[in-house]
Coordinates of C-alpha atoms in Angstrom, one line a residue:
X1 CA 2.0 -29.7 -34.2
X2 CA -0.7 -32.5 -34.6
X3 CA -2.8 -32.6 -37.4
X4 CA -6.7 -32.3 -35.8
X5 CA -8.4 -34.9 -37.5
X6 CA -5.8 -37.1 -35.7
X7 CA -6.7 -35.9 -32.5
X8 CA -9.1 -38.0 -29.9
X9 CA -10.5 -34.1 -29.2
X10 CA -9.2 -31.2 -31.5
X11 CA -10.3 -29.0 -29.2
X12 CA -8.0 -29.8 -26.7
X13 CA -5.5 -26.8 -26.5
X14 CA -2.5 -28.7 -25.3
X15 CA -2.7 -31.8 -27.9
X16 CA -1.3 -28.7 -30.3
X17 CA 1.8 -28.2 -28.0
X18 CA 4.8 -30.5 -27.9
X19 CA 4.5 -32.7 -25.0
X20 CA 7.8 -30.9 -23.2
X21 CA 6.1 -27.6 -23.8
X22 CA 2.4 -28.9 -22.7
X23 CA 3.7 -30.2 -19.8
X24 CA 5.4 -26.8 -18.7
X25 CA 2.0 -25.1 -19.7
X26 CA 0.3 -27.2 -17.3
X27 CA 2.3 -26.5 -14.6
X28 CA 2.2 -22.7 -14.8
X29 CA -0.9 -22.9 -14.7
X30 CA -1.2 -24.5 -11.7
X31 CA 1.0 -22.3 -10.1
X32 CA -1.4 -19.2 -11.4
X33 CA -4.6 -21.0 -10.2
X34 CA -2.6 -21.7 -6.5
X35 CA -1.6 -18.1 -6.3
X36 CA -5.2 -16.8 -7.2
X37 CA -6.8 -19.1 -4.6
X38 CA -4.1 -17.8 -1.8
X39 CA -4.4 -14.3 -2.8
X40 CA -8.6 -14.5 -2.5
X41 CA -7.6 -16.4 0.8
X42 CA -5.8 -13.5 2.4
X43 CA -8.1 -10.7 1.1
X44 CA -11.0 -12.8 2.6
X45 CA -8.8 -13.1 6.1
X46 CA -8.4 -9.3 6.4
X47 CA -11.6 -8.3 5.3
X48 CA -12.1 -7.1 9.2
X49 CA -9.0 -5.6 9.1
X50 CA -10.1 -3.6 6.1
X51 CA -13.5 -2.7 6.9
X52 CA -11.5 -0.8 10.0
X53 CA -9.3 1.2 8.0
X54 CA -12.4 2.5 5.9
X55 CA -15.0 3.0 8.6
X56 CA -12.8 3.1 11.9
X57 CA -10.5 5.5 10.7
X58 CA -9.9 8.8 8.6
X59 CA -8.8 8.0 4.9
X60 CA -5.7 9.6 3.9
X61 CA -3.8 9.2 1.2
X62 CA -1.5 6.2 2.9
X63 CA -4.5 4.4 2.9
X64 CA -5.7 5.0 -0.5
X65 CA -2.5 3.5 -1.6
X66 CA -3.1 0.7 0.8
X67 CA -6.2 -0.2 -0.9
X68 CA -5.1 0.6 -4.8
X69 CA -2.6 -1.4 -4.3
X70 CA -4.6 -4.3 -3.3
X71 CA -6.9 -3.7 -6.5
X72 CA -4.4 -3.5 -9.0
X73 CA -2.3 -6.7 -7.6
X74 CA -5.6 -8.5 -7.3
X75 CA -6.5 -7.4 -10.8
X76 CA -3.2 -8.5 -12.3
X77 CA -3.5 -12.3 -10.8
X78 CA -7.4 -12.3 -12.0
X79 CA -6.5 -11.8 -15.7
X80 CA -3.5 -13.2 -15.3
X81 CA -5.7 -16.7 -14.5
X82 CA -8.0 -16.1 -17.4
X83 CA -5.2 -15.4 -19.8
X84 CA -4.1 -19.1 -18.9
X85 CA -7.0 -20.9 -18.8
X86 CA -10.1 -19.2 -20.2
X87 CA -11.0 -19.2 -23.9
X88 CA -10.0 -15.8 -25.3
X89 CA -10.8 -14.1 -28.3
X90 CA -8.4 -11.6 -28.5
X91 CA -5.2 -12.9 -26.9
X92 CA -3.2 -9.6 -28.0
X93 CA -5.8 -7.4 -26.0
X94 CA -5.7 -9.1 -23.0
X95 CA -2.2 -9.8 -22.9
X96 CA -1.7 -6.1 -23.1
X97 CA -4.5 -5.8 -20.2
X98 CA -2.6 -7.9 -17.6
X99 CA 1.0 -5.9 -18.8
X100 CA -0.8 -2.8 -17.9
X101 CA -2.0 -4.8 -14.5
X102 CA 1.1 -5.5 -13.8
X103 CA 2.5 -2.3 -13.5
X104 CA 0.1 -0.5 -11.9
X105 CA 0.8 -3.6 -9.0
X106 CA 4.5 -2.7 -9.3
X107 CA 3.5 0.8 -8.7
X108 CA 0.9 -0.1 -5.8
X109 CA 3.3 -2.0 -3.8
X110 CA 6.0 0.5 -4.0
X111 CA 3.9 3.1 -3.2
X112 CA 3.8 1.4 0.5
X113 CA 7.6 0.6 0.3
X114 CA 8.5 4.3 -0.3
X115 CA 6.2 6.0 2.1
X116 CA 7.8 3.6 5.0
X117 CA 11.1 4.4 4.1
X118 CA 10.5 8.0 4.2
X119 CA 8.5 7.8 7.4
X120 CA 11.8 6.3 8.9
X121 CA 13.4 9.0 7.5
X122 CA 11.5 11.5 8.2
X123 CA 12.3 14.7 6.8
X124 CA 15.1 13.8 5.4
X125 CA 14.9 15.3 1.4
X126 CA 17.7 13.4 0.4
X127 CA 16.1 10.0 0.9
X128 CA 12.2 11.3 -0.1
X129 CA 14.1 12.3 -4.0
X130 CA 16.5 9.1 -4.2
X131 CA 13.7 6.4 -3.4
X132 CA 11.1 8.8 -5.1
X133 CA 13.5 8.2 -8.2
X134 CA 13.7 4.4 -7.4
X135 CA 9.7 4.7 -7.1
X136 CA 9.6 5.9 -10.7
X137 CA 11.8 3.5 -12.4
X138 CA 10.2 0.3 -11.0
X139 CA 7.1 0.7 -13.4
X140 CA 9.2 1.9 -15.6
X141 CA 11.2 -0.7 -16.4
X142 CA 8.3 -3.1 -15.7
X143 CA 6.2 -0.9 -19.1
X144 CA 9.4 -1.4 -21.1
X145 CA 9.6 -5.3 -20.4
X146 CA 5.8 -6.6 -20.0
X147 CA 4.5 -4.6 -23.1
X148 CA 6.8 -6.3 -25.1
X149 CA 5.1 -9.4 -24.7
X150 CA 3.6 -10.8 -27.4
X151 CA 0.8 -13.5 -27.5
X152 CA -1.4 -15.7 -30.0
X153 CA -3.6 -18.4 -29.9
X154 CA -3.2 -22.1 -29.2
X155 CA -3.6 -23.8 -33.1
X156 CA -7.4 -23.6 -33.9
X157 CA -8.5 -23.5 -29.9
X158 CA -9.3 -20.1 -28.1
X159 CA -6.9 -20.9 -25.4
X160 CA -3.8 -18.0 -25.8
X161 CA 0.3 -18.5 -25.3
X162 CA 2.9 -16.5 -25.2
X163 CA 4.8 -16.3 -28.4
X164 CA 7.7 -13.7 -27.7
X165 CA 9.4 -12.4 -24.7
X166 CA 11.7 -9.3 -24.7
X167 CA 15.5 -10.0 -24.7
X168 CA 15.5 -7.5 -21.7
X169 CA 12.7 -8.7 -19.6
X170 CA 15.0 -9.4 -16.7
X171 CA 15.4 -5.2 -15.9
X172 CA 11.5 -6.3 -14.7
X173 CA 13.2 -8.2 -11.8
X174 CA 16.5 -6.2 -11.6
X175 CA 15.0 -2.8 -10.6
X176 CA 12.6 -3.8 -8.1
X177 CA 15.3 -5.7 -6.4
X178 CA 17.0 -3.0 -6.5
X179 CA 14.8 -1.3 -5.2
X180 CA 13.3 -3.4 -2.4
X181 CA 17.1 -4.4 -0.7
X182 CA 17.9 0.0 -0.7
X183 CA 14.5 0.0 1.1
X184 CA 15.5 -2.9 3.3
X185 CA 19.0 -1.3 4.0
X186 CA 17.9 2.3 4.5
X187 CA 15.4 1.0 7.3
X188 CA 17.9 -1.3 9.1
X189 CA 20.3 1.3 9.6
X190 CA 18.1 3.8 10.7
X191 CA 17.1 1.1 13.2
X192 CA 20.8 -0.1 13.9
X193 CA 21.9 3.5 14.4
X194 CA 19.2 4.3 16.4
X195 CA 19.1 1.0 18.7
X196 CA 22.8 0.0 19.6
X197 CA 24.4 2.6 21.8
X198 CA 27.8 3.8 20.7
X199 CA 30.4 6.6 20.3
X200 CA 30.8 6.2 16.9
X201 CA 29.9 4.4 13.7
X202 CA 33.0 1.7 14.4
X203 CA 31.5 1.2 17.8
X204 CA 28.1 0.0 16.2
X205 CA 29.7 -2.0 13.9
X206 CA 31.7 -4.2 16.8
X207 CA 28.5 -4.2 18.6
X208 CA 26.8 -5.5 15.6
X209 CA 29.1 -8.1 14.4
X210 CA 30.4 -9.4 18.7
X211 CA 28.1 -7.7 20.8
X212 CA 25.4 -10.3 21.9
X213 CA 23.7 -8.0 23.6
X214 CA 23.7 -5.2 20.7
X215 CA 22.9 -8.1 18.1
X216 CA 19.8 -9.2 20.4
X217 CA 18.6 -6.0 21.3
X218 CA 19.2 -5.4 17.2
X219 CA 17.3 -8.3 16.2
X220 CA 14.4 -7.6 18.6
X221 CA 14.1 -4.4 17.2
X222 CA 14.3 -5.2 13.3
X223 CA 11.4 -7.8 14.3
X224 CA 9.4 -5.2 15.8
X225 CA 10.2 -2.8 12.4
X226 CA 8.5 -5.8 10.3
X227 CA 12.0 -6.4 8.9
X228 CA 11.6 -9.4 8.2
X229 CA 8.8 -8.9 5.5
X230 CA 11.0 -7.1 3.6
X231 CA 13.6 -9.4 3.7
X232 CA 10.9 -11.5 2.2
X233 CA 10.5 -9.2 -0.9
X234 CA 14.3 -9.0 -1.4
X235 CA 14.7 -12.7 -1.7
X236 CA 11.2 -12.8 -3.3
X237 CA 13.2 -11.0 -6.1
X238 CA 16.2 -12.7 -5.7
X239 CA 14.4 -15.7 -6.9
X240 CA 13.3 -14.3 -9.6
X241 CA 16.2 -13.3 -11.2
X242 CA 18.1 -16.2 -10.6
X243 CA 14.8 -17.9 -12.3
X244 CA 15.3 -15.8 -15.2
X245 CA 18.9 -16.0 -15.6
X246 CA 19.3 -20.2 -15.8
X247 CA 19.5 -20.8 -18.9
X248 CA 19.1 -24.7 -19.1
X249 CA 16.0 -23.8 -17.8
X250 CA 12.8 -24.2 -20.1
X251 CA 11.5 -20.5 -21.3
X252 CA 8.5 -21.0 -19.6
X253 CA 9.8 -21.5 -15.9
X254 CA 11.3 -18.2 -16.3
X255 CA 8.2 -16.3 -15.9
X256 CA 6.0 -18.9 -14.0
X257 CA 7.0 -17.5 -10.4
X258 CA 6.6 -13.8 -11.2
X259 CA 2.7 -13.7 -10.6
X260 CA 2.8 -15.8 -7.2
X261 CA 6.6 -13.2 -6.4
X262 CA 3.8 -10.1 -7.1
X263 CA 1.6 -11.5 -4.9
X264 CA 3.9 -12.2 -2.4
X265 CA 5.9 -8.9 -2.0
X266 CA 2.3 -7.1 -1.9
X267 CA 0.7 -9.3 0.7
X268 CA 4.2 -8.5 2.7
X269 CA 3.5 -4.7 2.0
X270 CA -0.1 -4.6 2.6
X271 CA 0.5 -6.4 6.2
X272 CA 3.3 -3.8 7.4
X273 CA 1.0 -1.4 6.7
X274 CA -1.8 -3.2 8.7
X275 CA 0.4 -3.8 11.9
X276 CA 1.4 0.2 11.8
X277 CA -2.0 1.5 11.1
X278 CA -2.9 -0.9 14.3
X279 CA 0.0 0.0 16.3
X280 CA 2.0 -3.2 16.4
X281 CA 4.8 -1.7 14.6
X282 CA 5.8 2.0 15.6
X283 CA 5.4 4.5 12.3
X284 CA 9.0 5.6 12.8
X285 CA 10.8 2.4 12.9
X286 CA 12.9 3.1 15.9
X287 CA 10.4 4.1 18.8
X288 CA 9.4 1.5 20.9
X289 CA 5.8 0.0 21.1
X290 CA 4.0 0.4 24.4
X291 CA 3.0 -2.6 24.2
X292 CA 4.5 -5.9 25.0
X293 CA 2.1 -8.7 25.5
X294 CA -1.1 -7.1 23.4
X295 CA -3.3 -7.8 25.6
X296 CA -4.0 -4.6 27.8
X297 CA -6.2 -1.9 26.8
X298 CA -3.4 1.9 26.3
X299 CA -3.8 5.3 24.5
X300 CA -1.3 6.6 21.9
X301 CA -0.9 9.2 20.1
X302 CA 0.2 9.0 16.3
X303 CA 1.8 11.6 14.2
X304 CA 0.3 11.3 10.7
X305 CA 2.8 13.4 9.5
X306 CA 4.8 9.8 9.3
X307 CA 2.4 8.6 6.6
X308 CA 2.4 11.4 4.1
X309 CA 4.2 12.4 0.7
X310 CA 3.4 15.9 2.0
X311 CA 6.2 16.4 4.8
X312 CA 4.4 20.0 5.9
X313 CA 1.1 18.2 6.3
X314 CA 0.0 17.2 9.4
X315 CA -3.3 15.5 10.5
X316 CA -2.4 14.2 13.9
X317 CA -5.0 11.8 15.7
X318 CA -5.4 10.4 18.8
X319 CA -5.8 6.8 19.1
X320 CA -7.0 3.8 21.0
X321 CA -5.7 0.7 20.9
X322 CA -8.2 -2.2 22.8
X323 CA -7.5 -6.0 22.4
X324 CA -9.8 -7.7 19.3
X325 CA -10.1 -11.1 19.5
X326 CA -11.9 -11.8 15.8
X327 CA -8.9 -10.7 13.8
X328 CA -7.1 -13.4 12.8
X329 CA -3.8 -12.1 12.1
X330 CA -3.2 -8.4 14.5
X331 CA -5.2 -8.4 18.1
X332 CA -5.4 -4.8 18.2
X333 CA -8.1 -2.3 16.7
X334 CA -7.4 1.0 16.1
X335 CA -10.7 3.8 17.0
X336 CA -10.0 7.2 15.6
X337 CA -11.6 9.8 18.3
X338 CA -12.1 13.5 17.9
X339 CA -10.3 15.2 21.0
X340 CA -7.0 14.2 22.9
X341 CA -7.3 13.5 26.7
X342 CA -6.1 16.7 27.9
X343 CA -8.7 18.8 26.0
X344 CA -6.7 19.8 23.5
X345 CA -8.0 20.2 20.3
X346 CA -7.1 17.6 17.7
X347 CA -5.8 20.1 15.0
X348 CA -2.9 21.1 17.3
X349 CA 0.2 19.5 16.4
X350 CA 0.9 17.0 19.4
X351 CA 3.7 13.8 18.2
X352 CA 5.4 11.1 20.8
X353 CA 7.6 9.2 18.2
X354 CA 10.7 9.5 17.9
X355 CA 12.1 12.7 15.4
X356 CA 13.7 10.9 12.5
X357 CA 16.1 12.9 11.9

């Protein structure tokens, strides 16, 4: 490390870094400001889209989740950024701020994860305990690795570093992978069993692998399940762990993707969650959507029951779907009314997806 008086400007925090190191500084933080200013982006692009959920539509406990999760992920990449490039004068305190961030993210996002796979499941018990087990251990493992970080300042500057990482921070990657590809699986073969038509489960199969009628009808339908976001947040992870596992590669490349991975696998979350609250993906996963080109006016009728940690809870709702031209991602609105078309009132138990069981 430099001596200061032979510095152009001591205060500089990365003249007290070796040039390899400062270098790899530099770019992380890039990469932290980028994901900041991408994350601010899409919450600014769904702002309709959430003003709707809140006002346009009764708030239960799906979307609470929907909107903690988007606090706590947005929280984490906000003092994330200010742990890398603010002046800090406690570096300890707000490393340990961000760790506890970043759980309460991991817990967020996997809070939406586990209540899709158990609305495609639906009532399954076995699946609601084995991903609610899943659901624990992601933070878990996440508190065990990210509060053994350990952080200092940069010589005599206010600008922080990290100074130790665990020997075990890669469980932080390995259980949400885990997690996220048994969440990606469980809902494909519900779909697959559900969509290709066979006698047996070696029929689907040979449908699956040489049917190209099966595999297209297949495909179709794991599109219209928002499959492919999830297949997002498995390779999202994949990434990650392959990141953390090179070791030729410099220590601090090994973390530098997990903030823009969080904000990644949430943003894929948050927008399943969007198309099903605004009926362009069916709750169930295997039902199919009345509508094709999203661009007529139709009435549907939900079952909330989908939604909920609380299998015996019901809170059924009628809903209409109208074309929206000022939402930039879904074209569809959602307008929660008070009585179904027959008369009927809406306490009475009334469902038109499919029974998942």
């Amino acid at each position: 490390m430099a001596n200061a008086t032979e510095l152009p400007n001591p205060f500089t925090p990365l003249a007290f870094l070796p040039p390899a190191l400062a270098n790899q500084f530099e770019v992380s933080r890039y990469f932290c400001a980028a994901t900041l200013g991408a994350y601010v982006w899409d919450i600014g692009l769904n702002l309709g889209h959430d003003y709707a959920l809140l006002f346009e539509h009764k708030v239960y406990f799906p979307t609470i989740a929907y909107f903690f999760s988007r606090a706590v992920t947005f929280s984490f990449i906000l003092t994330n950024f200010i742990y890398q490039v603010a002046p800090v004068k406690n570096c300890e305190a707000l490393t340990r701020g961000w760790s506890i961030c970043a759980v309460l993210a991991q817990i967020g996002t996997r809070t939406l994860f586990y209540l899709r796979v158990t609305a495609v499941w639906h009532p399954n018990k076995i699946i609601y305990v084995v991903f609610f087990i899943l659901l624990i251990a992601v933070p878990s493992a996440s508190l065990t690795a990210t509060l053994g970080l350990r952080a200092a300042h940069i010589g005599p500057t206010m600008q922080c570093i990290t100074t130790f990482v665990p020997a075990h921070i890669e469980v932080d990657t390995i259980i949400p992978l885990i997690n996220d590809t048994a969440v990606f699986l469980a809902i494909n073969y519900r779909i697959l069993a559900n969509t290709i038509v066979a006698n047996s489960s070696m029929g689907r199969l040979r449908v699956f692998l040489g049917g190209k009628k099966g595999l297209s009808t297949l495909s179709q339908a794991l599109v219209q399940g928002g499959q492919h976001f999830y297949l997002v947040a498995v390779a999202v992870n994949v990434t990650l762990l392959i990141l953390v596992k090179l070791p030729h590669l410099p220590p601090v490349y090994h973390s530098m993707l997990a903030t823009p991975g969080v904000a990644l696998v949430n943003a894929m979350a948050c927008l399943v969650f969007r198309r099903i609250k605004f009926g362009l993906i069916s709750p169930d996963g295997v039902s199919r959507n009345p509508t094709s080109g999203f661009s007529s006016d139709f009435h549907a009728t939900a079952n909330a029951r989908a939604h909920s940690l609380q299998p015996r809870h019901t809170d059924p709702t009628t809903t209409e779907f109208e074309s929206h031209t000022t939402f930039p991602l879904e074209v569809l609105v959602q307008k929660e009314i008070g009585k179904f078309e027959d008369g009927r009132d809406s306490g009475q138990e009334v469902s038109k997806s499919t029974t998942l069981v």
